[in-house]
mmCIF file with all atom_site columns, N, CA and C in Angstrom:
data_model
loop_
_atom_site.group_PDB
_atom_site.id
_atom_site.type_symbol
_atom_site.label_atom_id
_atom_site.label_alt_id
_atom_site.label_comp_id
_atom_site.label_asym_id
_atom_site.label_entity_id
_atom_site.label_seq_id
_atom_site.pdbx_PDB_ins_code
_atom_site.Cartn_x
_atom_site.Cartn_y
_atom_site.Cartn_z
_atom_site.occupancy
_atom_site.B_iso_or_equiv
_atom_site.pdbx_formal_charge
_atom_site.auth_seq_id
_atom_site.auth_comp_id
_atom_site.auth_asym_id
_atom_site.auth_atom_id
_atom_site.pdbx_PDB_model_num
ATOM 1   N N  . UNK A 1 1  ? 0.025  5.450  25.510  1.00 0.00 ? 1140 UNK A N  1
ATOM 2   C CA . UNK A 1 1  ? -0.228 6.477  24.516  1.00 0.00 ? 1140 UNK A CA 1
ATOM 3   C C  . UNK A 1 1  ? 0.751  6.350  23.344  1.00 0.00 ? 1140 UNK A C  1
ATOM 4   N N  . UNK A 1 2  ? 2.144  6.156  23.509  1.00 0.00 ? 1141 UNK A N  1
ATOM 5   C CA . UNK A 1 2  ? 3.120  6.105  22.731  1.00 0.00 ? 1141 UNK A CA 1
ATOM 6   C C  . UNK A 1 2  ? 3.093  4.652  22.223  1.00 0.00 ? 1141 UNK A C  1
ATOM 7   N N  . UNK A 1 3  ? 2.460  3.914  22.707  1.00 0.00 ? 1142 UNK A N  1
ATOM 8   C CA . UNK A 1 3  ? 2.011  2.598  21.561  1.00 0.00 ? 1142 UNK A CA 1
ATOM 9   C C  . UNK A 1 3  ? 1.207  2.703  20.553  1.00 0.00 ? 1142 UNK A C  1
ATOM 10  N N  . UNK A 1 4  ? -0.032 3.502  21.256  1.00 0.00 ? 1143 UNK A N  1
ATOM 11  C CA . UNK A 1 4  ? -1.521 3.664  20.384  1.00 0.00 ? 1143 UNK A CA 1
ATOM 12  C C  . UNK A 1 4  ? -1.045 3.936  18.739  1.00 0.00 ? 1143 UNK A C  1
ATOM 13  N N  . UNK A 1 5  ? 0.036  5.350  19.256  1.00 0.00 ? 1144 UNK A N  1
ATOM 14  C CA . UNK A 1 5  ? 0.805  6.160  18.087  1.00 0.00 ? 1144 UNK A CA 1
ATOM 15  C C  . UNK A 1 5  ? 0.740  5.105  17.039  1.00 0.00 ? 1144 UNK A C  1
ATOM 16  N N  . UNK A 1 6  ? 2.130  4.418  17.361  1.00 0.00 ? 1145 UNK A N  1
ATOM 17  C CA . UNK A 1 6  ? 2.368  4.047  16.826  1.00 0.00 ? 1145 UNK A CA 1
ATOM 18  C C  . UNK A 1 6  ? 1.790  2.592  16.004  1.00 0.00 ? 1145 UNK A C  1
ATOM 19  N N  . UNK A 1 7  ? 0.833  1.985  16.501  1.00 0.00 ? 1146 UNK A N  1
ATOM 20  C CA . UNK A 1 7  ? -0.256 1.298  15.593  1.00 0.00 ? 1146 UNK A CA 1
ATOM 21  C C  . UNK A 1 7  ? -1.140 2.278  14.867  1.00 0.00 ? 1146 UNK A C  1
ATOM 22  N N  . UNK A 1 8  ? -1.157 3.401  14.805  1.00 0.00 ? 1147 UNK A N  1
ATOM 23  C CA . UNK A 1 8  ? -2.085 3.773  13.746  1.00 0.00 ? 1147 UNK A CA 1
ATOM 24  C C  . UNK A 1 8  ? -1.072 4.517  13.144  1.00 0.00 ? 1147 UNK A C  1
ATOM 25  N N  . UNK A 1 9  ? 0.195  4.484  13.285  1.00 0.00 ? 1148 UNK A N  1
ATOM 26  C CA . UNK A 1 9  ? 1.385  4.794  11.941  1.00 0.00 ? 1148 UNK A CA 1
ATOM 27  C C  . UNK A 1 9  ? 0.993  3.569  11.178  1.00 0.00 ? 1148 UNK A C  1
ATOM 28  N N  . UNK A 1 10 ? 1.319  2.640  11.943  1.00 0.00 ? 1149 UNK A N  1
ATOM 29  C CA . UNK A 1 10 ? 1.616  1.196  11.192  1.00 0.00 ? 1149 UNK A CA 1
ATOM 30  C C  . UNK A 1 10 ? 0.146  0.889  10.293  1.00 0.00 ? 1149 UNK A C  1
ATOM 31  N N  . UNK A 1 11 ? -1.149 1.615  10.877  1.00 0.00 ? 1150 UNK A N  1
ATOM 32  C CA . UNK A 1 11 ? -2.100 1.456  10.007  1.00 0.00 ? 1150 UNK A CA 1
ATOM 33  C C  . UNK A 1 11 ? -2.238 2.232  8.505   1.00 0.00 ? 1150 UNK A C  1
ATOM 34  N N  . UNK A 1 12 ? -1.971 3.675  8.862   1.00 0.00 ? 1151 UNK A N  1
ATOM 35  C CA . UNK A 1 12 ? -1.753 4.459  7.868   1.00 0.00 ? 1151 UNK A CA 1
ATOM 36  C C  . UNK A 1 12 ? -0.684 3.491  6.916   1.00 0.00 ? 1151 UNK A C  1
ATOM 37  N N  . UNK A 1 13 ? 0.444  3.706  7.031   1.00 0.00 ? 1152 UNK A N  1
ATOM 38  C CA . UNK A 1 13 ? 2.082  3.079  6.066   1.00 0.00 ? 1152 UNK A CA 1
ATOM 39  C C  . UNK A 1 13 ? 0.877  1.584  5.627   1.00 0.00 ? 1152 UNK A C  1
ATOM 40  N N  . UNK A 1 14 ? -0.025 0.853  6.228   1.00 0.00 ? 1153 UNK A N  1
ATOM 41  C CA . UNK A 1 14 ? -0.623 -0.447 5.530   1.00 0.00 ? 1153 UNK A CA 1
ATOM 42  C C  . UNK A 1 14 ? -1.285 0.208  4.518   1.00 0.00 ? 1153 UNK A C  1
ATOM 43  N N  . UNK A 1 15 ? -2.356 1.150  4.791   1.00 0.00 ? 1154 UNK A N  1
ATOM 44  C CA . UNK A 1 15 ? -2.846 1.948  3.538   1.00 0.00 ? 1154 UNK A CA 1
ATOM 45  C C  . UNK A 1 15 ? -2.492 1.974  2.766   1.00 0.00 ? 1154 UNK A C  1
ATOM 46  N N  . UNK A 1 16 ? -1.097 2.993  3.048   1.00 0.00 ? 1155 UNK A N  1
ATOM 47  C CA . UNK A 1 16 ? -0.451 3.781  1.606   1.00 0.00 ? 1155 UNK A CA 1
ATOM 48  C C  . UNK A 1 16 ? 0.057  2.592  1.134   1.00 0.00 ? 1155 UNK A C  1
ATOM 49  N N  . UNK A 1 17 ? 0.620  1.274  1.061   1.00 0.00 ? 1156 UNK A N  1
ATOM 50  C CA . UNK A 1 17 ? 0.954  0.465  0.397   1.00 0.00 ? 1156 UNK A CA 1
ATOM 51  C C  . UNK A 1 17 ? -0.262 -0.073 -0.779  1.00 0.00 ? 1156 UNK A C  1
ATOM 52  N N  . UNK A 1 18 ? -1.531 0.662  -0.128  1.00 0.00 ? 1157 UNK A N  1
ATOM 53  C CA . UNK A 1 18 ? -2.976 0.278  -0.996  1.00 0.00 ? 1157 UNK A CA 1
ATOM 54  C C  . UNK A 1 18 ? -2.855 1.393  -1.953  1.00 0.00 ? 1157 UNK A C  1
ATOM 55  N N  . UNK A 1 19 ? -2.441 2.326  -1.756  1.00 0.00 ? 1158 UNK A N  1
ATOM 56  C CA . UNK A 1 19 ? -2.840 4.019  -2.420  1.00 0.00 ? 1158 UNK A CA 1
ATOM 57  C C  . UNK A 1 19 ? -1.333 3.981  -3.336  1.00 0.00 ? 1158 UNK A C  1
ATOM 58  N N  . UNK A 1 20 ? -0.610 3.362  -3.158  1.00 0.00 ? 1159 UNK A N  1
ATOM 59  C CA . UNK A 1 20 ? 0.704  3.942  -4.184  1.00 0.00 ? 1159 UNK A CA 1
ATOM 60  C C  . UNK A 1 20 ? 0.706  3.601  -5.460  1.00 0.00 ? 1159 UNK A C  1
ATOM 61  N N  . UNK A 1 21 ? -0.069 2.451  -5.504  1.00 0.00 ? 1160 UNK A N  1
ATOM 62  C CA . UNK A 1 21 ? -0.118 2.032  -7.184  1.00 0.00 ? 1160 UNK A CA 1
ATOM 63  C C  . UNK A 1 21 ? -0.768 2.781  -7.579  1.00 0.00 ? 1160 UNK A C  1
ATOM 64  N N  . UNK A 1 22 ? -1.895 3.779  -7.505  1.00 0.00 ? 1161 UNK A N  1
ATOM 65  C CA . UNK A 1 22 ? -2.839 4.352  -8.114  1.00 0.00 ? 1161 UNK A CA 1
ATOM 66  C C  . UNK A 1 22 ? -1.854 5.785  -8.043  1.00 0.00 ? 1161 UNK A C  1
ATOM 67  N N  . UNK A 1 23 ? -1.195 6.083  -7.438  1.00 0.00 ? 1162 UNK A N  1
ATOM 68  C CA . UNK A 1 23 ? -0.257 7.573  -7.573  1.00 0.00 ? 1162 UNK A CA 1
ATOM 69  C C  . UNK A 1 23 ? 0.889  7.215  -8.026  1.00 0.00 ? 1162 UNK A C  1
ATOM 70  N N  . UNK A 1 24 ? 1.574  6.449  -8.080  1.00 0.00 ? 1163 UNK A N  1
ATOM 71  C CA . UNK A 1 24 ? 2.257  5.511  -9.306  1.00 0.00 ? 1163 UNK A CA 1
ATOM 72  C C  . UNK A 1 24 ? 1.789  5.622  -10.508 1.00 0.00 ? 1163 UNK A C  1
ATOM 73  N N  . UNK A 1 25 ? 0.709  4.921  -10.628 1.00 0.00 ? 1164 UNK A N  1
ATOM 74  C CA . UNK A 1 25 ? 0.057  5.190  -11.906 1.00 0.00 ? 1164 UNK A CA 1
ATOM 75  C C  . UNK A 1 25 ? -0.230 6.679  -12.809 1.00 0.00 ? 1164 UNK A C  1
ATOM 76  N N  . UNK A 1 26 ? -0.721 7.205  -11.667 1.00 0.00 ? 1165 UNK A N  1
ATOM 77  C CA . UNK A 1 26 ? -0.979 8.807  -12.394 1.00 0.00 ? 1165 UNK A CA 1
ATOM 78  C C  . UNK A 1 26 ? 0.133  9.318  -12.890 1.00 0.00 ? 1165 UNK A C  1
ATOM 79  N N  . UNK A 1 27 ? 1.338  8.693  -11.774 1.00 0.00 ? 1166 UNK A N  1
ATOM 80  C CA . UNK A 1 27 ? 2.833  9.590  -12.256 1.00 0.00 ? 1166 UNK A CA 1
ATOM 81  C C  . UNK A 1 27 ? 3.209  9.413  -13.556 1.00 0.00 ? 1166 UNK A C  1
ATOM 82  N N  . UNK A 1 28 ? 3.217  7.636  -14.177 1.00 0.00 ? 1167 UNK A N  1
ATOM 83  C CA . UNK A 1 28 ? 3.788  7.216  -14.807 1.00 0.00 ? 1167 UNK A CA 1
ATOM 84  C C  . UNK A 1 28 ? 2.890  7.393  -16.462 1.00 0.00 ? 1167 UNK A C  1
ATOM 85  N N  . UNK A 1 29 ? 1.440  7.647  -16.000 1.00 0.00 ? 1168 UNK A N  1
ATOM 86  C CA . UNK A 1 29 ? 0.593  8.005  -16.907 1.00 0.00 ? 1168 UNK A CA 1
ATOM 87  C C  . UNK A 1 29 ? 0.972  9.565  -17.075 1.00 0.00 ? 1168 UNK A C  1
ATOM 88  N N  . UNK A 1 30 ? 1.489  10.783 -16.798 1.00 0.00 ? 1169 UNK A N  1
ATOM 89  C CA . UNK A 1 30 ? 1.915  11.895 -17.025 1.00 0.00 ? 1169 UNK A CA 1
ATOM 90  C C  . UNK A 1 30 ? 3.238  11.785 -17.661 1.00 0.00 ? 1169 UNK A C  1
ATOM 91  N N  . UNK A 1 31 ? 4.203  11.118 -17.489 1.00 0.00 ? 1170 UNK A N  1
ATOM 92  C CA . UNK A 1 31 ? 5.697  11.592 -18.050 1.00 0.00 ? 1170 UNK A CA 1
ATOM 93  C C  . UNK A 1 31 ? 5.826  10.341 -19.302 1.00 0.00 ? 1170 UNK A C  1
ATOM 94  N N  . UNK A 1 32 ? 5.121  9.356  -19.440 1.00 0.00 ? 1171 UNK A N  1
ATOM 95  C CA . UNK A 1 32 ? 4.984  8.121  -20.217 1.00 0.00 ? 1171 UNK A CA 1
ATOM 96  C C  . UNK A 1 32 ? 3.892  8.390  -20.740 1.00 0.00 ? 1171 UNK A C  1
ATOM 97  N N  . UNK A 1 33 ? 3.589  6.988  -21.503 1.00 0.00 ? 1172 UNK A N  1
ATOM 98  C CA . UNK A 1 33 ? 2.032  6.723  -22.265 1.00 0.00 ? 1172 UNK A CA 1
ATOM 99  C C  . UNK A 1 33 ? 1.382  5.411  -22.169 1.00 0.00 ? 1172 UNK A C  1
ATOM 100 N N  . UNK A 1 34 ? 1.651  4.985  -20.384 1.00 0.00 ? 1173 UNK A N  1
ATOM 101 C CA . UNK A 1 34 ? 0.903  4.376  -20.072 1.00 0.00 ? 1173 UNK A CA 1
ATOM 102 C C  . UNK A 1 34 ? -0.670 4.786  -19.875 1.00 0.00 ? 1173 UNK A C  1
ATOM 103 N N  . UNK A 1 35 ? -1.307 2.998  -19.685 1.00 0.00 ? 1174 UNK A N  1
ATOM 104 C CA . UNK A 1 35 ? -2.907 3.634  -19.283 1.00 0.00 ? 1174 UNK A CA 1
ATOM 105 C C  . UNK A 1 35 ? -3.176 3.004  -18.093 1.00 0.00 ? 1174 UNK A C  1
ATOM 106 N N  . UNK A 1 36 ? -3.885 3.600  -16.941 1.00 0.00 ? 1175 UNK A N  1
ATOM 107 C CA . UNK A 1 36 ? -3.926 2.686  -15.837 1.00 0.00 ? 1175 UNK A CA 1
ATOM 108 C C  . UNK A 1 36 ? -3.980 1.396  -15.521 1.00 0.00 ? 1175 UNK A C  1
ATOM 109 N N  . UNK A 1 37 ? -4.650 1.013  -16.015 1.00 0.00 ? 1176 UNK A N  1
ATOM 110 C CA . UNK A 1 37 ? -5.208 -0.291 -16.005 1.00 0.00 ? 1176 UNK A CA 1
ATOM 111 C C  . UNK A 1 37 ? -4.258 -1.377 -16.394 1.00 0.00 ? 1176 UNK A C  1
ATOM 112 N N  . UNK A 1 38 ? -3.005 -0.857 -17.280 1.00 0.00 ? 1177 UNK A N  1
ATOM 113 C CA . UNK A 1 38 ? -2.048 -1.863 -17.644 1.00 0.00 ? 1177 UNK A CA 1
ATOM 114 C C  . UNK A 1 38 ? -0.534 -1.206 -16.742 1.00 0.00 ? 1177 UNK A C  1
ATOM 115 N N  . UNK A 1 39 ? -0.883 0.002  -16.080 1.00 0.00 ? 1178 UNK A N  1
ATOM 116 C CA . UNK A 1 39 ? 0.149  -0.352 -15.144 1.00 0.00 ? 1178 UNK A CA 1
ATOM 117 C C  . UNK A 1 39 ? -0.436 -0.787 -13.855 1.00 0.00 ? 1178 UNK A C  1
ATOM 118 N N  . UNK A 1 40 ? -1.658 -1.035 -13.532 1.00 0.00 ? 1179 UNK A N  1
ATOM 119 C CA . UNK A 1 40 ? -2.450 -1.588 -12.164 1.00 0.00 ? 1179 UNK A CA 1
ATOM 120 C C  . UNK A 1 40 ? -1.190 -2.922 -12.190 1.00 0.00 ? 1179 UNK A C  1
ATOM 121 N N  . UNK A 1 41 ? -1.770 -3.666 -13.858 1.00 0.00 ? 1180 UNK A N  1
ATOM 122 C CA . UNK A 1 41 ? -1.532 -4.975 -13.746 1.00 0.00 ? 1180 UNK A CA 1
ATOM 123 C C  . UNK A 1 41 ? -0.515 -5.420 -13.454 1.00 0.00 ? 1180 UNK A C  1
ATOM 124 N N  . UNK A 1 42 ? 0.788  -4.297 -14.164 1.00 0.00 ? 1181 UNK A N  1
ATOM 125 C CA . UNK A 1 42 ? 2.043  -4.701 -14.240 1.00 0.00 ? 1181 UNK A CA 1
ATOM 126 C C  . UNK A 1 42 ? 2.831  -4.532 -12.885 1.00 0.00 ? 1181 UNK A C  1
ATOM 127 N N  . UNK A 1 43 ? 1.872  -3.733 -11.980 1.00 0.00 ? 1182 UNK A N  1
ATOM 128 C CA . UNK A 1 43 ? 2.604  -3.538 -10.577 1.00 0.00 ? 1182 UNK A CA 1
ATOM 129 C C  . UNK A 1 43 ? 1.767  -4.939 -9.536  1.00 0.00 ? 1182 UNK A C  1
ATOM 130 N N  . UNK A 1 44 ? 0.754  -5.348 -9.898  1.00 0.00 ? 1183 UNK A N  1
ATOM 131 C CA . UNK A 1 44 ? 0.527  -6.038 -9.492  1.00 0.00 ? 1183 UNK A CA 1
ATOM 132 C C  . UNK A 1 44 ? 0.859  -7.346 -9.033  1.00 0.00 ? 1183 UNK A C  1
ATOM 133 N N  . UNK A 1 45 ? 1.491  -7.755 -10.491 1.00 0.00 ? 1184 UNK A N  1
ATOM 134 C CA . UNK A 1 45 ? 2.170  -9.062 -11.407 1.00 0.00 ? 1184 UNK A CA 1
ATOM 135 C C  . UNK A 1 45 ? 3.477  -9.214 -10.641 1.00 0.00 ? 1184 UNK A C  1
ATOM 136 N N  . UNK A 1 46 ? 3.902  -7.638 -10.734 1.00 0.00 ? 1185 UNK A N  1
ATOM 137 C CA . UNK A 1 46 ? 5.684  -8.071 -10.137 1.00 0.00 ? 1185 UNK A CA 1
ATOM 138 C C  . UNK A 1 46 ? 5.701  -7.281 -8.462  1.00 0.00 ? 1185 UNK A C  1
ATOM 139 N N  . UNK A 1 47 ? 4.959  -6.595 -8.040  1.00 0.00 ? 1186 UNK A N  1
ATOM 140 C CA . UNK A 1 47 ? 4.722  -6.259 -6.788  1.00 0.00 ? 1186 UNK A CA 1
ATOM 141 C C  . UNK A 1 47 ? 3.603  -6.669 -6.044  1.00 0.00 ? 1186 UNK A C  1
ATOM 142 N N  . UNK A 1 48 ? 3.493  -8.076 -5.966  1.00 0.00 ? 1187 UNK A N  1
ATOM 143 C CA . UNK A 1 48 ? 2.094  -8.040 -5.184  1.00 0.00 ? 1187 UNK A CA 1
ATOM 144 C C  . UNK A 1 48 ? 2.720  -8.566 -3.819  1.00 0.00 ? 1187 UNK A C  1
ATOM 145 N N  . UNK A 1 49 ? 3.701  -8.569 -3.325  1.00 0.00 ? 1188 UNK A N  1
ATOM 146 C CA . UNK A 1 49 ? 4.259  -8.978 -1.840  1.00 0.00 ? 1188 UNK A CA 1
ATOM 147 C C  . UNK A 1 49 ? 3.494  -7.611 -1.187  1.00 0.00 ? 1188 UNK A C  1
ATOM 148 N N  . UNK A 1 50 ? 3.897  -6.379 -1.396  1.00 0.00 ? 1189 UNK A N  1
ATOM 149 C CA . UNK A 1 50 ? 3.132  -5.304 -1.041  1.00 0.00 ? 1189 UNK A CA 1
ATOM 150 C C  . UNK A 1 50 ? 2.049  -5.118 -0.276  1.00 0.00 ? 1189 UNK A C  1
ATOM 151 N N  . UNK A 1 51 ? 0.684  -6.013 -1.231  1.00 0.00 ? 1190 UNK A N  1
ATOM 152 C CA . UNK A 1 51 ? -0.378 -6.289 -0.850  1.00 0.00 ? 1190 UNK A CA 1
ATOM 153 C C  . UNK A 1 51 ? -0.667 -7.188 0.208   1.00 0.00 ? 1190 UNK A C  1
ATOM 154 N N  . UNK A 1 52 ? 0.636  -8.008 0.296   1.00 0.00 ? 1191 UNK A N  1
ATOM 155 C CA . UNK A 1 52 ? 0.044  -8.849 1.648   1.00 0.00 ? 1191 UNK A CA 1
ATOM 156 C C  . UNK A 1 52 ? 0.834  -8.364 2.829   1.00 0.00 ? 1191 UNK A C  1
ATOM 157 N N  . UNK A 1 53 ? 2.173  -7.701 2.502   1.00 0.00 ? 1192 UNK A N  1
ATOM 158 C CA . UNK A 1 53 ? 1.956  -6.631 3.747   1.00 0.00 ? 1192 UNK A CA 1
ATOM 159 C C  . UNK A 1 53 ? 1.208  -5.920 3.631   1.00 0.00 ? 1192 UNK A C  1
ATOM 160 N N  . UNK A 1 54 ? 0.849  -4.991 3.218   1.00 0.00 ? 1193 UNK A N  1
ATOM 161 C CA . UNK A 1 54 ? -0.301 -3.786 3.833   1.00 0.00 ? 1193 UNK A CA 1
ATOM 162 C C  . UNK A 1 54 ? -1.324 -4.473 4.400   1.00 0.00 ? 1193 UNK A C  1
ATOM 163 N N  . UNK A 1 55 ? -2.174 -5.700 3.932   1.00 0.00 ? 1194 UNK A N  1
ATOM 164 C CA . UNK A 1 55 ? -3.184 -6.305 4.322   1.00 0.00 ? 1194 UNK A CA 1
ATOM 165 C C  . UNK A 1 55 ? -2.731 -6.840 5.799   1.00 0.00 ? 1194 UNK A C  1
ATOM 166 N N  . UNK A 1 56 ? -1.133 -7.176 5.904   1.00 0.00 ? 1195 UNK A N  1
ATOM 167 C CA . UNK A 1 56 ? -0.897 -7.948 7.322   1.00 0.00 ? 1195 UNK A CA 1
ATOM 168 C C  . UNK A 1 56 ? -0.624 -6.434 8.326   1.00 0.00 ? 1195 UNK A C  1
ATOM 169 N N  . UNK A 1 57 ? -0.370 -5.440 7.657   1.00 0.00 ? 1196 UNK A N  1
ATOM 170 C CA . UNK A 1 57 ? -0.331 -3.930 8.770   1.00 0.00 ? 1196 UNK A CA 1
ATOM 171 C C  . UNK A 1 57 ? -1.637 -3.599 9.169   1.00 0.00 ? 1196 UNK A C  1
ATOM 172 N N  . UNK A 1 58 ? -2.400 -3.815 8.154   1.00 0.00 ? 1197 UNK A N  1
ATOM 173 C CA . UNK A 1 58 ? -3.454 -3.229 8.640   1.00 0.00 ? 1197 UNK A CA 1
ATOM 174 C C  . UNK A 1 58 ? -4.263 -4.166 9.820   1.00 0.00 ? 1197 UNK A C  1
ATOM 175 N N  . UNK A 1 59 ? -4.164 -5.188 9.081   1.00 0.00 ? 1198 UNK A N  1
ATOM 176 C CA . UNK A 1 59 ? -5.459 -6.752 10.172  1.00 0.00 ? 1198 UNK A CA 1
ATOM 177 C C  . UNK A 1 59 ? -4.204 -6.516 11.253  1.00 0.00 ? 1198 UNK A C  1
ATOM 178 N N  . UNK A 1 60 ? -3.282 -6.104 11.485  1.00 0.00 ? 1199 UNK A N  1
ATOM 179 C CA . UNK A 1 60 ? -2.439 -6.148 12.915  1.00 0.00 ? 1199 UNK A CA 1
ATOM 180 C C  . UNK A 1 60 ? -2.561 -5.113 13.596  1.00 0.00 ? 1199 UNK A C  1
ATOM 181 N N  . UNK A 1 61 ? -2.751 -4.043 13.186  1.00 0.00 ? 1200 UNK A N  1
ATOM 182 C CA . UNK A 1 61 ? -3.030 -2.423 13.719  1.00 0.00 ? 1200 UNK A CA 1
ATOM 183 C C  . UNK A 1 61 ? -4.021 -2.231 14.525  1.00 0.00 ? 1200 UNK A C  1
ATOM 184 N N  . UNK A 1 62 ? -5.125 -2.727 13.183  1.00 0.00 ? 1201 UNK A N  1
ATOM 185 C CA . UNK A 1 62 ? -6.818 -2.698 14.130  1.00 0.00 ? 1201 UNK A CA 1
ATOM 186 C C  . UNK A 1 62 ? -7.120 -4.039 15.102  1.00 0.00 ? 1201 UNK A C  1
ATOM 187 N N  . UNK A 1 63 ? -6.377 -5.024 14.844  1.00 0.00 ? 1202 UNK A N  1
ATOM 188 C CA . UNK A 1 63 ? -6.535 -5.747 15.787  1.00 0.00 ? 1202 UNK A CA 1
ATOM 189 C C  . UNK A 1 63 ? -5.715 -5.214 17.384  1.00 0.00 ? 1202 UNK A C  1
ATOM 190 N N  . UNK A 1 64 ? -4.724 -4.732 17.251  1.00 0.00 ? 1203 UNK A N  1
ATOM 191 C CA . UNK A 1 64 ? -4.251 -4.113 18.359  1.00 0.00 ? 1203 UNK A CA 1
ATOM 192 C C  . UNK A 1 64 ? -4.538 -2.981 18.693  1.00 0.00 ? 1203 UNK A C  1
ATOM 193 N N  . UNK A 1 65 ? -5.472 -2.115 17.899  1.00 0.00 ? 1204 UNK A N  1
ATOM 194 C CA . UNK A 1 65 ? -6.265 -0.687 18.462  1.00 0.00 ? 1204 UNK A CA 1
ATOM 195 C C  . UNK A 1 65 ? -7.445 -1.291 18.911  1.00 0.00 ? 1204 UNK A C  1
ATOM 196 N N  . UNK A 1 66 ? -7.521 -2.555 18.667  1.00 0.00 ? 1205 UNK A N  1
ATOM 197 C CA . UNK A 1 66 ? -9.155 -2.702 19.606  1.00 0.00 ? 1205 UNK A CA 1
ATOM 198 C C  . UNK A 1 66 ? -8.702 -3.281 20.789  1.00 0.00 ? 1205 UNK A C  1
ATOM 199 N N  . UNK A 1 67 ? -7.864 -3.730 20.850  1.00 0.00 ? 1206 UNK A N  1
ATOM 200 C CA . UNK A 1 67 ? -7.684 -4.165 22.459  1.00 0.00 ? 1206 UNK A CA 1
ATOM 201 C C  . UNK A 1 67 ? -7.140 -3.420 23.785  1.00 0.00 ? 1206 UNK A C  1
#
């Protein structure tokens, strides 16, 4: 039970590594005069390690909640 937990933490935290640029964005589009789309890029450009963890939390999570 106390494993299960904790692979679907580790799934969620893969998510939010998907969801932060876009609430990033909103933030930085409210107190600045950015526009999304050019801070998508710019977090993209210099943060995209991010993306291949979250992608490696997640393909590891659901692969270990199905077994």
């Amino acid at each position: 039970m106390k494993k299960k937990f904790i692979w679907k933490l580790l799934l969620a935290l893969g998510i939010c590594l998907f969801i932060l640029p876009f609430v990033a964005g909103l933030y930085r589009m409210s107190i600045e005069s950015w526009k999304m789309i050019d801070w998508l890029v710019m977090y993209s450009f210099i943060y995209w390690p991010t993306y291949i963890l979250g992608l490696l939390l997640i393909v590891l999570s659901i692969n270990k909640l199905i077994k």
